[in-house]
Amino acid sequence: MKNQNKTFFYGIGHSMVDYFAENVLIYDELEKLKSPAHLEESDFDNVFSKIVPKMRKTGGTAVNILKTASKTGIECFFSGSTGMKEDKRDDDAIFFQREMAENKIECQLFSRENPTGRFLSISGKTEDGKEVQKVIVNVGAAKKIEVAQVNEVRFGHSNCFVMEGMQFMNQGVLEQIVDFSFRYNVPLAVDCGTIFGAEAVGKRLLDISNSLDIILFANEAEAAALKQYVEKPEDVCFLYVEKLGENGSKAFFDGKVIYQEAIKVPKKCEVACGDVFAGTLLAGIFKKTQNCFWDLKADDLPELLELASLEASKVLLNF
């Protein structure tokens, strides 16, 4: 039974640990890597061994959205998978659970044989002074999510279910989420997260949107991928939002398009910027409507989009 006086978000997705390295000497092999580069464990470890990260944070699209919502006072719960080493949780798994607890997010984490998923953001210069930014990823244990990890009790008590587009590729998990969403009348907040995630959403969106309320987020590249399958996502979603980076954002709602300019600040790092935007907007919608999200009005969105843009700009400025 939902408590309409308290907002509760439940999310499922990739449990990642994000590492950040600055002022790195970019060697030839690293410069040649595409970005983002999705590497196997050994190749990731080879790059990682040559880099000295300055910090690490919990990450993953759904994780970042929940962390943002939690900071506004919303109660959050997360399901995901972390890694093991020699039959024990690895160091990143322990770090992940500890930092999530510090963010007041309760977790249900399954341990897998692979290492905990890792994301490495690198900025630096080549020997000849060329500035380079690279992102490399090893998803590791994070991608191994099973139907049993979709917690029905938490789902039934939630006001909103948060997920990333890649879960649309997981047939059994998606079917369980759709079933619970319909059964308990819980809207789905879906952030495409990657181009692959956008394609996965596009392939299934028309199948599930008739019976569910969907709040969908995509950045510019993801929107292009999504529209290869669904020409007008706004026609099948309760709310569709395009995150356009330095070009602002557009919300498609109730037949209207609401545009919000980006807040211009010096860029330090864009990692998690779009997730913070989505988390702020989601939290704002449920607070504005006192958990009756279907009472949202188009006139509410300019203020909510502006606040989301402001919070996203703080990531660019202060990360």
Coordinates of C-alpha atoms in Angstrom, one line a residue:
M1 CA 0.0 0.0 0.0
K2 CA 1.5 3.3 -1.0
N3 CA 1.9 6.2 1.5
Q4 CA 0.7 9.2 -0.5
N5 CA 2.3 11.5 2.1
K6 CA 5.8 10.2 1.3
T7 CA 7.5 9.7 -2.1
F8 CA 9.3 6.4 -2.8
F9 CA 11.3 5.7 -5.9
Y10 CA 12.5 2.1 -6.8
G11 CA 15.1 1.6 -9.5
I12 CA 17.0 -1.2 -11.2
G13 CA 20.0 -1.0 -13.4
H14 CA 23.8 -1.2 -13.8
S15 CA 25.8 -0.9 -10.6
M16 CA 28.9 1.0 -11.7
V17 CA 31.9 2.6 -10.0
D18 CA 33.0 5.7 -11.9
Y19 CA 36.7 6.6 -11.8
F20 CA 38.0 10.0 -12.8
A21 CA 41.6 10.9 -13.9
E22 CA 42.8 14.3 -14.9
N23 CA 46.1 15.7 -16.3
V24 CA 47.0 12.4 -17.7
L25 CA 49.7 11.9 -20.3
I26 CA 47.7 10.4 -23.2
Y27 CA 49.9 7.7 -24.8
D28 CA 49.4 6.5 -28.4
E29 CA 47.3 3.4 -27.7
L30 CA 44.9 5.3 -25.4
E31 CA 44.5 8.1 -28.0
K32 CA 43.5 5.6 -30.6
L33 CA 40.7 4.2 -28.5
K34 CA 37.2 5.3 -29.6
S35 CA 35.2 7.0 -26.8
P36 CA 33.3 5.6 -25.2
A37 CA 35.3 2.3 -25.5
H38 CA 33.6 -0.8 -24.1
L39 CA 36.5 -3.1 -23.2
E40 CA 36.9 -6.6 -21.9
E41 CA 38.2 -7.0 -18.3
S42 CA 41.8 -7.6 -19.2
D43 CA 42.0 -4.7 -21.7
F44 CA 40.3 -2.3 -19.1
D45 CA 42.7 -3.4 -16.4
N46 CA 45.6 -2.7 -18.8
V47 CA 44.5 0.9 -19.3
F48 CA 43.6 1.3 -15.6
S49 CA 47.0 0.1 -14.5
K50 CA 48.6 3.1 -16.3
I51 CA 46.2 5.7 -14.9
V52 CA 46.0 7.3 -11.4
P53 CA 42.4 8.3 -10.8
K54 CA 41.8 11.2 -8.5
M55 CA 38.4 10.1 -7.3
R56 CA 35.7 7.4 -7.6
K57 CA 31.9 7.6 -7.2
T58 CA 29.0 5.2 -7.6
G59 CA 27.5 5.5 -11.0
G60 CA 25.1 4.0 -13.6
T61 CA 22.1 5.8 -15.1
A62 CA 19.5 4.6 -12.7
V63 CA 21.9 5.0 -9.7
N64 CA 22.6 8.6 -10.5
I65 CA 18.9 9.4 -10.9
L66 CA 18.1 7.8 -7.6
K67 CA 21.0 9.6 -5.8
T68 CA 19.7 12.9 -7.2
A69 CA 16.2 12.2 -6.0
S70 CA 17.4 11.1 -2.6
K71 CA 19.1 14.4 -2.1
T72 CA 15.6 16.1 -2.4
G73 CA 14.3 13.9 0.4
I74 CA 12.7 11.1 -1.6
E75 CA 13.1 7.6 -0.2
C76 CA 14.9 5.3 -2.7
F77 CA 15.6 1.7 -3.2
F78 CA 17.9 0.1 -5.8
S79 CA 18.4 -3.4 -7.2
G80 CA 21.5 -4.4 -9.1
S81 CA 24.6 -6.7 -9.3
T82 CA 28.2 -6.2 -8.1
G83 CA 31.3 -8.3 -8.4
M84 CA 33.4 -10.8 -6.6
K85 CA 37.0 -11.8 -6.2
E86 CA 38.1 -15.1 -4.7
D87 CA 34.5 -15.8 -3.5
K88 CA 34.3 -12.4 -1.7
R89 CA 32.8 -9.1 -2.7
D90 CA 35.5 -7.1 -4.5
D91 CA 36.6 -3.7 -3.3
D92 CA 34.4 -1.8 -5.7
A93 CA 31.3 -3.8 -4.6
I94 CA 32.0 -2.8 -0.9
F95 CA 32.6 0.8 -2.0
F96 CA 29.4 0.8 -4.0
Q97 CA 27.2 -0.4 -1.1
R98 CA 28.9 2.0 1.4
E99 CA 28.5 5.1 -0.8
M100 CA 24.9 4.2 -1.6
A101 CA 24.2 4.0 2.1
E102 CA 25.8 7.4 2.6
N103 CA 23.4 8.7 0.0
K104 CA 20.5 7.1 2.0
I105 CA 19.6 4.6 -0.6
E106 CA 18.8 1.1 0.5
C107 CA 20.2 -1.6 -1.9
Q108 CA 19.5 -5.2 -2.8
L109 CA 22.7 -6.3 -4.5
F110 CA 23.4 -9.7 -6.0
S111 CA 27.1 -10.8 -6.2
R112 CA 28.4 -12.1 -9.5
E113 CA 31.7 -13.8 -10.5
N114 CA 32.8 -10.9 -12.7
P115 CA 34.3 -7.7 -11.3
T116 CA 32.0 -4.8 -10.4
G117 CA 31.3 -2.6 -13.4
R118 CA 33.7 0.2 -13.9
F119 CA 33.7 3.5 -15.8
L120 CA 36.9 5.5 -16.3
S121 CA 36.8 9.2 -17.4
I122 CA 40.2 10.4 -18.5
S123 CA 41.3 13.9 -19.5
G124 CA 44.8 15.0 -20.4
K125 CA 47.2 15.8 -23.2
T126 CA 49.4 14.0 -25.7
E127 CA 53.1 14.5 -25.8
D128 CA 52.6 17.2 -28.5
G129 CA 50.1 19.1 -26.3
K130 CA 46.8 17.9 -27.9
E131 CA 44.0 17.9 -25.3
V132 CA 42.1 14.6 -25.2
Q133 CA 39.1 13.2 -23.3
K134 CA 38.4 9.5 -23.2
V135 CA 35.8 7.3 -21.5
I136 CA 36.4 3.6 -21.2
V137 CA 33.9 1.1 -19.7
N138 CA 33.9 -2.5 -18.5
V139 CA 30.3 -3.4 -17.5
G140 CA 31.4 -6.5 -15.7
A141 CA 28.9 -7.9 -13.2
A142 CA 26.6 -5.0 -13.6
K143 CA 24.9 -6.4 -16.7
K144 CA 23.9 -9.6 -15.0
I145 CA 20.4 -8.8 -13.7
E146 CA 17.8 -11.6 -13.3
V147 CA 14.0 -11.6 -12.9
A148 CA 14.4 -12.5 -9.2
Q149 CA 16.0 -9.1 -8.6
V150 CA 12.8 -7.2 -9.4
N151 CA 11.4 -6.9 -5.9
E152 CA 7.6 -7.0 -6.0
V153 CA 7.1 -5.7 -2.5
R154 CA 9.2 -2.6 -3.2
F155 CA 7.7 -2.2 -6.6
G156 CA 4.1 -2.2 -5.1
H157 CA 5.0 0.5 -2.6
S158 CA 6.8 2.8 -5.1
N159 CA 5.4 5.9 -6.6
C160 CA 7.8 5.6 -9.6
F161 CA 10.0 2.9 -11.0
V162 CA 13.3 4.1 -12.5
M163 CA 15.2 2.1 -15.1
E164 CA 17.7 2.6 -17.9
G165 CA 17.2 1.7 -21.5
M166 CA 19.6 -1.4 -21.5
Q167 CA 17.1 -3.3 -19.3
F168 CA 14.7 -3.3 -22.4
M169 CA 17.2 -5.9 -23.8
N170 CA 16.6 -8.2 -20.9
Q171 CA 13.4 -9.9 -22.0
G172 CA 12.5 -11.6 -18.7
V173 CA 13.3 -8.6 -16.5
L174 CA 11.4 -6.3 -18.8
E175 CA 8.3 -8.5 -18.8
Q176 CA 8.3 -8.6 -15.0
I177 CA 8.7 -4.8 -14.8
V178 CA 5.8 -4.3 -17.2
D179 CA 3.6 -6.8 -15.3
F180 CA 4.3 -5.1 -11.9
S181 CA 3.9 -1.6 -13.4
F182 CA 0.5 -2.5 -14.7
R183 CA -0.6 -4.4 -11.6
Y184 CA 0.4 -1.8 -9.1
N185 CA -0.3 1.3 -11.3
V186 CA 3.3 2.5 -11.1
P187 CA 4.7 4.8 -13.8
L188 CA 8.0 3.9 -15.5
A189 CA 10.7 6.5 -15.7
V190 CA 13.1 5.4 -18.4
D191 CA 16.4 7.1 -19.3
C192 CA 17.8 5.6 -22.5
G193 CA 21.3 6.1 -21.1
T194 CA 23.2 5.0 -24.2
I195 CA 22.5 4.7 -27.9
F196 CA 22.2 1.0 -27.5
G197 CA 19.7 1.6 -24.7
A198 CA 17.7 4.0 -26.9
E199 CA 17.5 1.3 -29.7
A200 CA 16.4 -1.3 -27.2
V201 CA 13.6 1.1 -25.9
G202 CA 12.6 2.0 -29.5
K203 CA 12.1 -1.7 -30.4
R204 CA 9.7 -2.3 -27.5
L205 CA 8.1 1.1 -26.7
L206 CA 5.0 0.6 -28.8
D207 CA 4.4 -2.8 -27.4
I208 CA 4.2 -1.6 -23.8
S209 CA 3.1 2.0 -23.9
N210 CA -0.6 1.3 -24.5
S211 CA -1.1 0.0 -20.9
L212 CA 1.6 2.0 -19.0
D213 CA 2.4 5.6 -18.1
I214 CA 6.0 6.2 -19.3
I215 CA 8.2 9.2 -18.6
L216 CA 11.1 8.9 -21.1
F217 CA 14.4 10.7 -21.3
A218 CA 16.9 10.8 -24.2
N219 CA 19.8 12.9 -25.1
E220 CA 20.3 14.2 -28.7
A221 CA 22.1 11.1 -30.0
E222 CA 19.8 8.7 -28.1
A223 CA 16.7 10.5 -29.5
A224 CA 18.0 10.0 -33.1
A225 CA 18.5 6.3 -32.4
L226 CA 15.1 6.0 -30.7
K227 CA 13.2 7.7 -33.6
Q228 CA 14.5 5.0 -36.0
Y229 CA 11.8 2.8 -34.4
V230 CA 9.3 5.3 -33.0
E231 CA 9.0 8.5 -35.0
K232 CA 7.2 10.5 -32.3
P233 CA 7.9 9.1 -28.8
E234 CA 5.8 12.0 -27.4
D235 CA 2.7 10.4 -28.9
V236 CA 3.1 7.2 -26.8
C237 CA 4.6 8.6 -23.6
F238 CA 3.0 10.4 -20.7
L239 CA 6.0 12.8 -20.8
Y240 CA 9.0 12.7 -23.2
V241 CA 12.1 14.8 -22.5
E242 CA 15.0 15.4 -24.8
K243 CA 18.2 16.5 -23.0
L244 CA 20.2 18.6 -25.5
G245 CA 23.3 19.5 -23.4
E246 CA 24.5 23.1 -24.0
N247 CA 21.4 23.6 -26.2
G248 CA 19.0 23.1 -23.3
S249 CA 16.1 20.7 -23.1
K250 CA 12.7 20.1 -24.6
A251 CA 9.7 18.5 -22.9
F252 CA 6.8 17.1 -24.9
F253 CA 3.7 17.0 -22.9
D254 CA -0.1 17.1 -23.5
G255 CA 0.4 18.2 -27.1
K256 CA 2.8 21.0 -26.2
V257 CA 6.6 21.5 -26.5
I258 CA 8.3 23.3 -23.6
Y259 CA 11.8 24.5 -24.2
Q260 CA 14.4 25.3 -21.5
E261 CA 17.7 27.0 -22.3
A262 CA 20.8 25.5 -20.7
I263 CA 22.5 27.5 -17.9
K264 CA 25.9 28.4 -19.3
V265 CA 28.8 27.6 -17.0
P266 CA 32.4 26.5 -17.6
K267 CA 32.7 22.8 -18.3
K268 CA 34.7 20.5 -16.0
C269 CA 33.1 17.2 -16.6
E270 CA 29.8 16.1 -18.2
V271 CA 29.6 12.7 -16.6
A272 CA 26.2 12.2 -14.8
C273 CA 25.0 15.7 -15.9
G274 CA 22.0 14.3 -17.8
D275 CA 21.2 11.9 -15.0
V276 CA 21.1 14.7 -12.5
F277 CA 18.8 16.6 -14.8
A278 CA 16.4 13.6 -15.1
G279 CA 16.5 12.9 -11.3
T280 CA 15.8 16.6 -10.5
L281 CA 12.9 16.7 -12.9
L282 CA 11.4 13.5 -11.7
A283 CA 11.6 14.5 -8.1
G284 CA 10.1 17.9 -8.9
I285 CA 7.2 16.3 -10.7
F286 CA 6.2 14.1 -7.8
K287 CA 6.7 16.9 -5.3
K288 CA 4.7 19.4 -7.4
T289 CA 1.8 16.9 -7.8
Q290 CA 2.0 15.5 -4.3
N291 CA 2.6 12.0 -5.8
C292 CA -0.4 12.3 -8.2
F293 CA 1.8 12.6 -11.2
W294 CA -1.1 12.4 -13.6
D295 CA -2.1 15.9 -12.2
L296 CA 0.9 17.4 -13.9
K297 CA 0.1 20.4 -16.1
A298 CA 2.1 21.9 -19.0
D299 CA 2.3 25.1 -17.0
D300 CA 4.3 23.3 -14.3
L301 CA 7.1 22.3 -16.6
P302 CA 9.0 25.6 -17.2
E303 CA 9.8 26.0 -13.5
L304 CA 10.7 22.3 -13.1
L305 CA 12.9 22.2 -16.3
E306 CA 14.7 25.4 -15.1
L307 CA 15.4 23.7 -11.7
A308 CA 16.7 20.6 -13.5
S309 CA 18.9 22.6 -15.7
L310 CA 20.3 24.5 -12.7
E311 CA 21.2 21.3 -10.9
A312 CA 22.7 19.8 -14.0
S313 CA 24.9 22.9 -14.4
K314 CA 26.3 22.4 -10.9
V315 CA 27.7 19.1 -12.1
L316 CA 29.4 20.8 -15.0
L317 CA 30.8 23.5 -12.7
N318 CA 31.7 21.5 -9.5
F319 CA 32.4 17.9 -10.4

